[in-house]
Structure formats: structure tokens, C-alpha cells
Amino acid sequence: MRIARFSTGEGVSFGVVEGGPGEEFVSAISGHPFGDVQFTGERFPLSQVRLLAPMLPSKVVAIGRNYADHARELGNEVPDEPLIFIKPSTSVIGHGEPIAYPTTLSHRVDYEGELAVVIGRLCREVPVERAKDVIFGYTCANDVTARDLQKKDVQFTRAKGFDTFCPLGPWIQTDLDPSDLALTTTVNGEVRQSGRTNQLIHDIPALVAYVSAVMTLIPGDVILTGTPAGVGPVEVGDEVSVGIEGIGTLTNKVVSRD
């Protein structure tokens, strides 16, 4: 199922996206999508609703340098263990919402297209072989990064943590094998990143086990799995799209925050 969080102008709801390209509609569900899905009977054309960030996570745990070619392009060594950092919940936005470029604080903001894992159960110390049991689904992500601040600060908090620096969407795909999916990032329609999830150094079960050994994961929490080679800068006015096979495409325009 494709689970979306959306607004009709009269409130926020969850729903299941159905139908083929150009004919999609959203069937509203009652309550939260974790557990048994109960339809309300309301249906809306996808073109007539506003898609929101599909979840409001308590935290976004991101994995750095999890594609060898990306580590090399930035002159970094491939880490022996997953390199984890946190993006705050306030950085999360949805499909179609603007990425706010902090032009007075940074002069180099990069896109980083990624596969995101959405956690579906409260969990801690999850064994690798049980990782699938705690995963709700998958969505597209853009780990927007102020690259100049990342180099200046060494640690990642400021560079990765600005408001709007974690677009997620357009929805969550719950029925998907994430082991070998094509991932493409475009800027103004031009392909900048093209990779596959089978290139991950640490696969998704290993990441869930590693992160959950450090911290408790709450339903709706998100793990960003890393970005392939080809990262680069965006400018105010650019439109960035992250497309992942079997999920869909997340698109956001860059605007000036200042």
C-alpha cells in the first residue's frame, strides 16, 4: 500500500493512494495507519489534495558515507561501522514544500537523494534477522546539507539540521523489497545522481539493528540509509526531485529563507 498524509483544506488525514499514473485518488482511513487500516469511505482525487510529510517522526537517524563512491567523492574513508547522526524533527517537510536556503549562513547547500526507512513498532536492540518485523515501509528522502558548514564544523548538526532540510515523501510504500532499487536525483530535470540500493555498504537490516542498539525507535521514526555519488549544490529557484523505483518521486523547490 501507498500510505499518504494529506490535507483537503479542512483538516489532516491519512489515506491509501490508489489508481494508476494520472488517475490516482486517496481513500481516507480513520486514525493512524499503524495497525489495521479502516477506510472511512471518503475518496479524493490526488490532484485535489495537498500531500504532507508522510510521517512526523520523533527523530530522523541518518547514515553517512554508506555508499563507497559517495565517500570517495568527498575524500572520506569508508567507515567500518555505520556513521550515524540526527536530523531534528523540525527539518522534516513534505512533497511540494519549499526547501529554505539560509543564504546569510551558508553559501553551499547540497542535495542528497536517499531511501528512507519508516519504523512501525516501538523497538530496541532489534536482531538483524527480525529487522523486517519493525519496518512499516519506505519513502524517498533528501538529506539537504549545508556543505560549507559541515566542513567548517566537522560534526554534522548545524549543516544537516536547518528547518526544511529533510524532505520526505510523497508517501510510504509498505509492500516493497528495498534490496535493489534504482535511485535517481534530478535538478531542474537533469540527472545528477543515479545509483541502486544494492550498493549500500551496510544494508537495511544491519542499519536497523545498529541504530536500535543505540536508541529506542518509536513508530514513525525514520532512518535515512545514505546517498550515492553525484551530490552537488543547489541554488535558489532550483527544483530537486528524488525518485526511487517502486515508491515514486519527491519534488521540492529551493527558495531563499532570508
Short mmCIF file of C-alpha atoms in Angstrom, two decimals:
data_model
loop_
_atom_site.label_atom_id
_atom_site.label_comp_id
_atom_site.label_asym_id
_atom_site.label_seq_id
_atom_site.Cartn_x
_atom_site.Cartn_y
_atom_site.Cartn_z
CA MET A 1 0.00 0.00 0.00
CA ARG A 2 0.95 3.61 -0.55
CA ILE A 3 0.16 5.45 2.68
CA ALA A 4 -0.10 9.22 2.41
CA ARG A 5 -0.70 12.01 4.88
CA PHE A 6 -2.69 14.76 3.24
CA SER A 7 -4.75 17.89 3.68
CA THR A 8 -8.00 18.80 1.95
CA GLY A 9 -8.11 22.27 3.49
CA GLU A 10 -10.47 21.02 6.19
CA GLY A 11 -8.00 19.04 8.25
CA VAL A 12 -5.22 16.48 8.02
CA SER A 13 -5.86 12.79 7.34
CA PHE A 14 -4.08 9.60 6.39
CA GLY A 15 -5.12 7.68 3.31
CA VAL A 16 -4.23 4.96 0.83
CA VAL A 17 -3.20 6.15 -2.64
CA GLU A 18 -4.76 4.02 -5.35
CA GLY A 19 -5.03 4.11 -9.13
CA GLY A 20 -2.56 4.39 -11.97
CA PRO A 21 -0.43 7.36 -13.05
CA GLY A 22 -2.57 10.39 -13.72
CA GLU A 23 -5.64 8.73 -12.23
CA GLU A 24 -4.60 8.40 -8.58
CA PHE A 25 -7.01 9.04 -5.78
CA VAL A 26 -6.70 8.92 -2.00
CA SER A 27 -9.03 6.75 0.08
CA ALA A 28 -9.14 8.24 3.58
CA ILE A 29 -8.61 5.99 6.60
CA SER A 30 -9.57 6.53 10.21
CA GLY A 31 -6.94 7.14 12.85
CA HIS A 32 -3.30 6.23 12.34
CA PRO A 33 -2.13 3.78 9.65
CA PHE A 34 -0.18 1.61 12.12
CA GLY A 35 -2.27 -1.49 12.73
CA ASP A 36 -5.41 -2.44 10.80
CA VAL A 37 -6.39 0.08 8.15
CA GLN A 38 -10.06 1.11 8.33
CA PHE A 39 -11.44 3.09 5.39
CA THR A 40 -13.86 5.95 6.04
CA GLY A 41 -15.48 5.83 2.61
CA GLU A 42 -14.18 9.27 1.59
CA ARG A 43 -12.19 9.44 -1.64
CA PHE A 44 -10.35 12.41 -3.11
CA PRO A 45 -8.54 12.86 -6.46
CA LEU A 46 -4.84 13.11 -5.70
CA SER A 47 -4.69 16.32 -7.72
CA GLN A 48 -7.15 17.97 -5.31
CA VAL A 49 -5.31 17.30 -2.04
CA ARG A 50 -2.03 18.60 -0.65
CA LEU A 51 0.43 15.90 0.25
CA LEU A 52 2.21 16.44 3.56
CA ALA A 53 5.26 14.76 5.07
CA PRO A 54 4.00 11.16 5.34
CA MET A 55 5.05 10.92 9.00
CA LEU A 56 6.05 13.32 11.76
CA PRO A 57 8.96 11.39 13.28
CA SER A 58 10.25 11.97 16.78
CA LYS A 59 13.70 11.76 15.19
CA VAL A 60 15.40 11.16 11.87
CA VAL A 61 18.51 9.00 12.17
CA ALA A 62 20.74 9.42 9.14
CA ILE A 63 23.60 7.25 7.95
CA GLY A 64 26.68 8.90 6.49
CA ARG A 65 29.04 7.50 3.85
CA ASN A 66 27.03 4.35 3.26
CA TYR A 67 27.84 4.26 -0.46
CA ALA A 68 31.55 3.80 -1.16
CA ASP A 69 31.50 6.02 -4.26
CA HIS A 70 29.95 8.89 -2.30
CA ALA A 71 32.53 8.58 0.48
CA ARG A 72 35.30 8.73 -2.11
CA GLU A 73 33.88 11.73 -3.99
CA LEU A 74 34.11 13.80 -0.80
CA GLY A 75 37.57 12.48 0.04
CA ASN A 76 36.44 10.40 3.01
CA GLU A 77 37.28 6.90 4.13
CA VAL A 78 34.56 4.26 4.16
CA PRO A 79 33.70 3.72 7.86
CA ASP A 80 33.94 0.24 9.34
CA GLU A 81 30.67 0.79 11.21
CA PRO A 82 27.62 2.86 10.23
CA LEU A 83 28.22 6.57 10.80
CA ILE A 84 25.05 7.92 12.39
CA PHE A 85 23.79 11.44 13.05
CA ILE A 86 20.44 13.01 13.88
CA LYS A 87 18.32 15.42 11.88
CA PRO A 88 15.71 17.17 14.05
CA SER A 89 12.01 16.61 13.51
CA THR A 90 11.70 20.31 12.64
CA SER A 91 13.75 19.70 9.49
CA VAL A 92 11.00 17.49 8.01
CA ILE A 93 8.81 18.77 5.16
CA GLY A 94 6.68 17.01 2.56
CA HIS A 95 6.44 16.69 -1.20
CA GLY A 96 5.97 20.07 -2.87
CA GLU A 97 7.01 22.12 0.14
CA PRO A 98 9.92 24.54 -0.33
CA ILE A 99 13.47 23.95 0.87
CA ALA A 100 14.55 27.20 2.55
CA TYR A 101 18.16 28.10 1.65
CA PRO A 102 19.74 30.00 4.60
CA THR A 103 21.63 32.39 2.34
CA THR A 104 23.08 34.53 5.15
CA LEU A 105 24.58 31.50 6.92
CA SER A 106 25.61 29.15 4.10
CA HIS A 107 26.98 29.55 0.60
CA ARG A 108 26.90 25.88 -0.43
CA VAL A 109 23.75 23.80 0.05
CA ASP A 110 23.71 20.30 -1.48
CA TYR A 111 21.01 17.75 -2.34
CA GLU A 112 21.45 14.12 -1.23
CA GLY A 113 18.82 11.70 -2.53
CA GLU A 114 18.21 8.73 -0.23
CA LEU A 115 15.95 5.78 0.56
CA ALA A 116 14.23 6.30 3.91
CA VAL A 117 13.04 3.53 6.23
CA VAL A 118 9.94 4.22 8.35
CA ILE A 119 9.74 2.35 11.66
CA GLY A 120 6.36 0.84 12.55
CA ARG A 121 6.84 -0.53 16.07
CA LEU A 122 8.39 0.58 19.34
CA CYS A 123 11.66 -1.32 19.37
CA ARG A 124 15.11 -1.57 20.90
CA GLU A 125 18.05 -3.91 20.27
CA VAL A 126 16.45 -5.49 17.22
CA PRO A 127 18.33 -8.54 15.86
CA VAL A 128 19.26 -8.33 12.17
CA GLU A 129 17.01 -11.28 11.35
CA ARG A 130 13.97 -9.51 12.87
CA ALA A 131 14.52 -6.07 11.34
CA LYS A 132 11.72 -6.54 8.80
CA ASP A 133 9.25 -7.03 11.67
CA VAL A 134 9.70 -3.44 12.87
CA ILE A 135 9.68 -1.71 9.46
CA PHE A 136 6.43 -0.06 8.38
CA GLY A 137 7.59 0.94 4.91
CA TYR A 138 9.84 3.09 2.76
CA THR A 139 9.80 6.56 1.26
CA CYS A 140 12.03 9.00 -0.63
CA ALA A 141 14.21 11.49 1.21
CA ASN A 142 16.52 14.39 0.51
CA ASP A 143 19.21 14.83 3.16
CA VAL A 144 19.78 18.51 2.38
CA THR A 145 23.18 19.64 3.64
CA ALA A 146 24.95 22.97 4.10
CA ARG A 147 28.25 21.55 2.85
CA ASP A 148 30.39 24.54 3.78
CA LEU A 149 29.12 24.41 7.38
CA GLN A 150 29.67 20.66 7.52
CA LYS A 151 33.33 21.16 6.60
CA LYS A 152 33.69 24.09 9.00
CA ASP A 153 32.03 22.42 12.00
CA VAL A 154 33.36 18.87 11.40
CA GLN A 155 30.29 17.39 13.13
CA PHE A 156 27.02 17.47 11.23
CA THR A 157 24.34 19.01 13.45
CA ARG A 158 24.18 22.55 12.07
CA ALA A 159 24.81 21.58 8.44
CA LYS A 160 22.06 18.95 8.43
CA GLY A 161 19.60 20.43 10.90
CA PHE A 162 18.12 23.57 9.34
CA ASP A 163 14.34 23.78 9.10
CA THR A 164 13.16 22.21 5.77
CA PHE A 165 16.41 20.23 5.31
CA CYS A 166 14.66 16.83 5.39
CA PRO A 167 12.04 16.49 2.66
CA LEU A 168 10.20 13.13 2.87
CA GLY A 169 7.56 11.67 0.56
CA PRO A 170 5.50 11.64 -1.45
CA TRP A 171 4.06 8.69 0.52
CA ILE A 172 5.14 5.48 2.28
CA GLN A 173 5.24 2.26 0.28
CA THR A 174 4.58 -0.62 2.66
CA ASP A 175 4.94 -3.53 0.20
CA LEU A 176 8.46 -3.35 -1.17
CA ASP A 177 11.73 -5.27 -1.32
CA PRO A 178 14.29 -2.49 -0.78
CA SER A 179 17.39 -4.55 -1.54
CA ASP A 180 17.91 -3.48 -5.17
CA LEU A 181 16.04 -0.33 -6.16
CA ALA A 182 17.06 2.35 -8.63
CA LEU A 183 17.52 5.81 -7.08
CA THR A 184 17.71 8.93 -9.25
CA THR A 185 18.09 12.56 -8.23
CA THR A 186 17.46 15.34 -10.73
CA VAL A 187 17.91 19.10 -10.52
CA ASN A 188 15.71 21.05 -12.94
CA GLY A 189 15.16 17.80 -14.84
CA GLU A 190 18.87 16.98 -15.24
CA VAL A 191 20.06 13.69 -13.71
CA ARG A 192 22.67 14.30 -11.02
CA GLN A 193 22.59 11.03 -9.05
CA SER A 194 21.93 7.52 -10.33
CA GLY A 195 22.51 4.56 -8.03
CA ARG A 196 20.98 1.37 -6.69
CA THR A 197 20.29 0.33 -3.14
CA ASN A 198 22.29 -2.88 -3.66
CA GLN A 199 25.34 -0.60 -3.42
CA LEU A 200 24.70 0.12 0.26
CA ILE A 201 27.72 -0.81 2.38
CA HIS A 202 25.52 -1.60 5.38
CA ASP A 203 22.14 -2.97 4.31
CA ILE A 204 18.81 -2.05 5.86
CA PRO A 205 18.55 -4.92 8.39
CA ALA A 206 22.06 -4.13 9.59
CA LEU A 207 21.18 -0.44 9.96
CA VAL A 208 18.01 -1.13 11.95
CA ALA A 209 19.96 -3.45 14.27
CA TYR A 210 22.82 -0.97 14.69
CA VAL A 211 20.65 2.09 15.36
CA SER A 212 18.26 0.27 17.68
CA ALA A 213 21.23 -0.94 19.75
CA VAL A 214 21.95 2.73 20.48
CA MET A 215 18.49 4.23 20.89
CA THR A 216 14.85 3.20 21.18
CA LEU A 217 12.96 3.67 17.92
CA ILE A 218 9.37 4.90 18.03
CA PRO A 219 6.67 4.27 15.41
CA GLY A 220 7.09 6.89 12.71
CA ASP A 221 10.82 7.35 13.29
CA VAL A 222 12.88 7.46 10.10
CA ILE A 223 16.27 6.05 9.16
CA LEU A 224 17.96 7.62 6.14
CA THR A 225 20.15 4.98 4.51
CA GLY A 226 22.80 7.10 2.80
CA THR A 227 23.29 8.72 -0.59
CA PRO A 228 25.07 7.54 -3.75
CA ALA A 229 27.70 9.54 -5.61
CA GLY A 230 26.80 12.67 -7.51
CA VAL A 231 25.89 15.07 -4.72
CA GLY A 232 26.17 18.72 -5.59
CA PRO A 233 24.93 22.23 -4.95
CA VAL A 234 21.53 23.78 -5.50
CA GLU A 235 20.64 27.41 -5.96
CA VAL A 236 17.55 29.41 -5.13
CA GLY A 237 14.95 28.66 -7.79
CA ASP A 238 16.12 25.09 -8.48
CA GLU A 239 13.71 22.16 -8.37
CA VAL A 240 15.07 18.93 -6.89
CA SER A 241 13.45 15.53 -7.41
CA VAL A 242 14.35 12.23 -5.76
CA GLY A 243 12.81 9.23 -7.48
CA ILE A 244 13.02 5.67 -6.18
CA GLU A 245 11.85 2.60 -8.07
CA GLY A 246 8.67 1.15 -6.60
CA ILE A 247 7.93 4.23 -4.49
CA GLY A 248 7.55 7.41 -6.50
CA THR A 249 9.12 10.85 -6.77
CA LEU A 250 9.67 13.52 -4.12
CA THR A 251 9.95 17.04 -5.55
CA ASN A 252 10.81 20.28 -3.77
CA LYS A 253 11.74 23.75 -4.95
CA VAL A 254 14.54 25.77 -3.36
CA VAL A 255 13.66 29.24 -2.07
CA SER A 256 15.56 31.83 -0.08
CA ARG A 257 14.97 31.78 3.65
CA ASP A 258 16.29 35.31 4.06
#
